[in-house]
Amino acid sequence: MGIEAKDFTLDLDLLAFSGIAFSPEQRASLQTSLIILKEQYKFKTIHFWGKILGITDDYFIIQGRQKDELRDRQFLYSKDCVNWNMLTPANDEAKDSTEVCQGRFTGDPSNDFEVTKYNITNEDTEDENIEEVKSSVREEDRLAATLSKIEQDALIIPRGAYILQPNGDVERNRTFAGLTATESGKLSNYFHFCEPIHLPKKGLIHRSALDKSLHFLDTIDEDIPKGWSVQFERGSGLVQIRSLKWPGMAFFHIPETNRYGSLYCGVGEENKDLAFML
Ligand SMILES: *[C@@H]1O[C@H](CO)[C@@H](O)[C@H](O)[C@H]1NC(C)=O
Ligand SMILES: *[C@@H]1O[C@H](CO)[C@@H](O)[C@H](O)[C@H]1NC(C)=O
């Protein structure tokens, strides 16, 4: 989801539990950047997405979205909150390499990480052969691949916050009034805000059996392993949800209102032990 310019300071405070911290100058620059970039790229909506912590420098991340907020998304990154670069979406090779890439982000987008992949040929036959293949992935491509993986696994929205238009576009529900306090404690009332994996894909016949405009995304209670922690603050006036798979991914919702948002602040590494911890 990210957070938008209008509620920027308030939302940042509600998401402090992500671990994110800023200087007053960075806050001001970010807020200005959100306004400028939205105008410059003609985004329909723009969101501060979070921060990837590097060894010498961090990457601040903004996401711009066009009309279809589910599919038309672009990432921009900056090291100083003033100068922004558009990120080219990662190709499949960069995504594969990122899966096995080790070591922290450095903060230099042109850094190359060496990766070792295993090429298994003639699998299940007597001639099975495992070959080590060394290649490399550029930090900028690894960044793009990592952001898209985090989105896939851990970007969430409350049920009813977005609607599927008859033309297939996914747009904000302008009348969304929030979940009740009881509803907001249940994982089944949150959706992954990315192309569904569990639901049949767009266009297949059984989709019409579902109430399409309501149920077009995967709910997060179907995740295996279950990777979420839900906590109430201020009585039941604020719900905070953390991703256990991507430590640093934080989401909040104020029940009975349309206020919700999320932020990621972390090293960009998945908790691969999650399956064994639970
Ligand atoms: C994997 O092995 C096959 C067969 O030897 C070869 O054609 C292919 O190029 C190899 N892939 C890589 C990434 O080296
Ligand atoms: C839009 O929000 C309203 C108010 O919260 C809700 O009653 C309605 O079901 C939502 N629409 C969709 C399609 O989710």
Coordinates of C-alpha atoms in Angstrom, one line a residue, residues 91-273:
N91 CA 13.5 -9.8 -15.6
D92 CA 13.2 -13.5 -14.7
E93 CA 16.9 -14.0 -14.6
A94 CA 17.4 -11.2 -12.1
K95 CA 14.6 -12.6 -10.0
D96 CA 16.1 -16.1 -10.0
S97 CA 19.5 -14.7 -9.1
T98 CA 18.0 -12.6 -6.3
E99 CA 16.6 -15.8 -4.7
V100 CA 20.1 -17.1 -4.2
C101 CA 21.9 -13.9 -3.8
Q102 CA 23.6 -13.4 -0.4
G103 CA 25.1 -10.5 1.4
R104 CA 23.7 -7.1 2.3
F105 CA 22.8 -4.4 -0.2
T106 CA 25.8 -2.0 -0.3
G107 CA 24.0 1.3 -1.3
D108 CA 25.8 1.4 -4.7
P109 CA 23.3 0.5 -7.5
S110 CA 26.1 -0.5 -9.9
N111 CA 27.6 -3.0 -7.4
D112 CA 27.7 -6.6 -8.8
F113 CA 26.9 -9.6 -6.6
E114 CA 28.2 -12.9 -7.6
V115 CA 25.7 -15.7 -7.5
T116 CA 26.0 -19.5 -7.8
K117 CA 23.2 -21.4 -9.4
Y118 CA 23.0 -25.1 -9.9
N119 CA 22.0 -26.4 -13.3
I120 CA 20.6 -29.8 -13.1
T121 CA 20.4 -31.7 -16.4
N122 CA 18.9 -35.1 -17.1
E123 CA 17.1 -35.1 -13.9
D124 CA 15.7 -38.5 -12.7
T125 CA 18.0 -40.4 -15.1
E126 CA 21.3 -42.1 -14.5
D127 CA 23.1 -39.3 -16.3
E128 CA 21.9 -36.7 -13.8
N129 CA 24.4 -34.0 -13.7
I130 CA 24.6 -31.0 -11.4
E131 CA 26.6 -28.2 -12.7
E132 CA 27.6 -25.1 -10.8
V133 CA 26.9 -22.0 -12.8
K134 CA 28.4 -18.7 -11.7
S135 CA 26.8 -15.5 -12.7
S136 CA 26.2 -12.0 -11.3
V137 CA 23.3 -9.7 -10.6
R138 CA 23.6 -5.9 -10.4
E139 CA 22.5 -4.3 -7.2
E140 CA 19.9 -2.2 -9.0
D141 CA 18.3 -5.3 -10.6
R142 CA 18.4 -7.1 -7.2
L143 CA 16.6 -4.1 -5.7
A144 CA 13.9 -4.3 -8.3
A145 CA 13.5 -8.0 -7.9
T146 CA 13.4 -7.7 -4.1
L147 CA 10.8 -5.0 -4.1
S148 CA 8.5 -7.0 -6.3
K149 CA 8.9 -10.1 -4.1
I150 CA 8.1 -8.1 -1.0
E151 CA 5.0 -6.8 -2.7
Q152 CA 4.0 -10.2 -3.8
D153 CA 4.3 -11.7 -0.3
A154 CA 3.6 -8.9 2.1
L155 CA 1.7 -5.9 0.6
I156 CA -1.8 -5.9 2.1
I157 CA -5.0 -4.0 2.1
P158 CA -8.2 -4.3 4.1
R159 CA -11.2 -6.1 2.6
G160 CA -13.4 -3.6 0.6
A161 CA -10.7 -0.9 0.2
Y162 CA -10.4 -1.5 -3.5
I163 CA -12.9 -2.5 -6.1
L164 CA -12.6 -4.3 -9.4
Q165 CA -14.2 -2.2 -12.1
P166 CA -16.2 -3.9 -14.9
N167 CA -13.3 -3.1 -17.3
G168 CA -10.8 -5.0 -15.1
D169 CA -9.1 -2.1 -13.5
V170 CA -8.6 -2.2 -9.8
E171 CA -9.4 1.2 -8.2
R172 CA -9.8 2.6 -4.7
N173 CA -13.3 2.2 -3.2
R174 CA -14.2 5.9 -2.6
T175 CA -16.8 5.0 0.0
F176 CA -14.7 2.6 2.0
A177 CA -15.5 3.2 5.6
G178 CA -13.1 0.7 7.2
L179 CA -13.4 -2.6 9.0
T180 CA -15.0 -2.9 12.4
A181 CA -12.7 -3.5 15.3
T182 CA -13.8 -7.2 15.4
E183 CA -13.3 -7.6 11.6
S184 CA -9.9 -6.0 11.7
G185 CA -8.5 -8.6 14.1
K186 CA -9.1 -11.4 11.5
L187 CA -6.5 -12.2 8.8
S188 CA -9.4 -13.3 6.5
N189 CA -10.3 -9.6 6.2
Y190 CA -7.1 -8.6 4.5
F191 CA -6.0 -9.2 0.9
H192 CA -2.7 -9.5 -0.8
F193 CA -2.5 -6.4 -3.0
C194 CA -1.0 -8.2 -6.0
E195 CA -2.1 -10.5 -8.8
P196 CA -3.9 -13.5 -7.1
I197 CA -2.1 -16.8 -6.9
H198 CA -4.7 -18.9 -5.2
L199 CA -7.8 -17.5 -7.0
P200 CA -8.4 -18.6 -10.6
K201 CA -6.8 -16.0 -12.9
K202 CA -8.7 -13.2 -14.6
G203 CA -10.9 -14.4 -17.4
L204 CA -11.5 -18.0 -16.3
I205 CA -15.1 -19.1 -16.1
H206 CA -15.3 -20.0 -12.4
R207 CA -14.4 -16.4 -11.6
S208 CA -17.9 -15.4 -12.4
A209 CA -19.2 -17.7 -9.7
L210 CA -17.5 -15.5 -7.1
D211 CA -18.8 -12.1 -6.5
K212 CA -16.1 -10.6 -8.7
S213 CA -16.2 -7.0 -7.6
L214 CA -15.6 -8.1 -4.0
H215 CA -13.5 -11.1 -4.0
F216 CA -10.8 -10.7 -6.6
L217 CA -7.6 -11.0 -4.5
D218 CA -6.1 -13.7 -2.2
T219 CA -6.9 -13.3 1.5
I220 CA -3.8 -13.5 3.7
D221 CA -5.1 -16.2 6.0
E222 CA -4.5 -18.7 3.2
D223 CA -0.8 -18.2 3.3
I224 CA 1.4 -21.2 4.0
P225 CA 3.2 -20.9 6.3
K226 CA 1.0 -18.4 8.2
G227 CA 3.3 -15.4 8.4
W228 CA 1.5 -12.6 10.1
S229 CA 1.2 -11.1 13.6
V230 CA -1.8 -8.9 14.5
Q231 CA -1.8 -6.6 17.4
F232 CA -4.2 -3.9 18.8
E233 CA -3.0 -0.7 20.2
R234 CA -5.0 2.1 21.9
G235 CA -7.6 -0.4 23.0
S236 CA -9.0 -1.4 19.7
G237 CA -8.4 1.9 18.1
L238 CA -5.4 0.9 16.0
V239 CA -4.5 -2.4 14.5
Q240 CA -0.9 -3.2 13.5
I241 CA 0.0 -6.2 11.3
R242 CA 3.5 -7.4 10.8
S243 CA 4.9 -9.7 8.2
L244 CA 7.0 -12.5 9.7
K245 CA 8.2 -13.5 6.3
W246 CA 9.6 -10.0 5.6
P247 CA 10.6 -8.6 8.9
G248 CA 10.2 -4.8 8.7
M249 CA 7.0 -4.9 6.7
A250 CA 4.4 -3.1 8.8
F251 CA 0.7 -2.3 8.1
F252 CA -1.8 -0.3 10.1
H253 CA -5.5 0.3 10.0
I254 CA -7.7 2.5 12.2
P255 CA -11.0 0.6 12.4
E256 CA -14.2 2.3 11.2
T257 CA -12.2 4.8 9.2
N258 CA -10.6 4.7 5.7
R259 CA -7.1 5.2 7.2
Y260 CA -4.7 2.4 6.5
G261 CA -1.2 2.1 5.1
S262 CA 2.0 0.2 5.2
L263 CA 5.8 0.7 5.1
Y264 CA 8.7 -1.6 4.7
C265 CA 12.0 -0.8 6.5
G266 CA 14.6 -3.6 6.4
V267 CA 17.6 -5.2 4.8
G268 CA 15.5 -6.8 2.0
E269 CA 16.0 -10.3 3.1
E270 CA 13.3 -12.8 3.5
N271 CA 13.0 -14.9 6.7
K272 CA 13.6 -18.3 5.1
D273 CA 13.4 -20.0 8.5

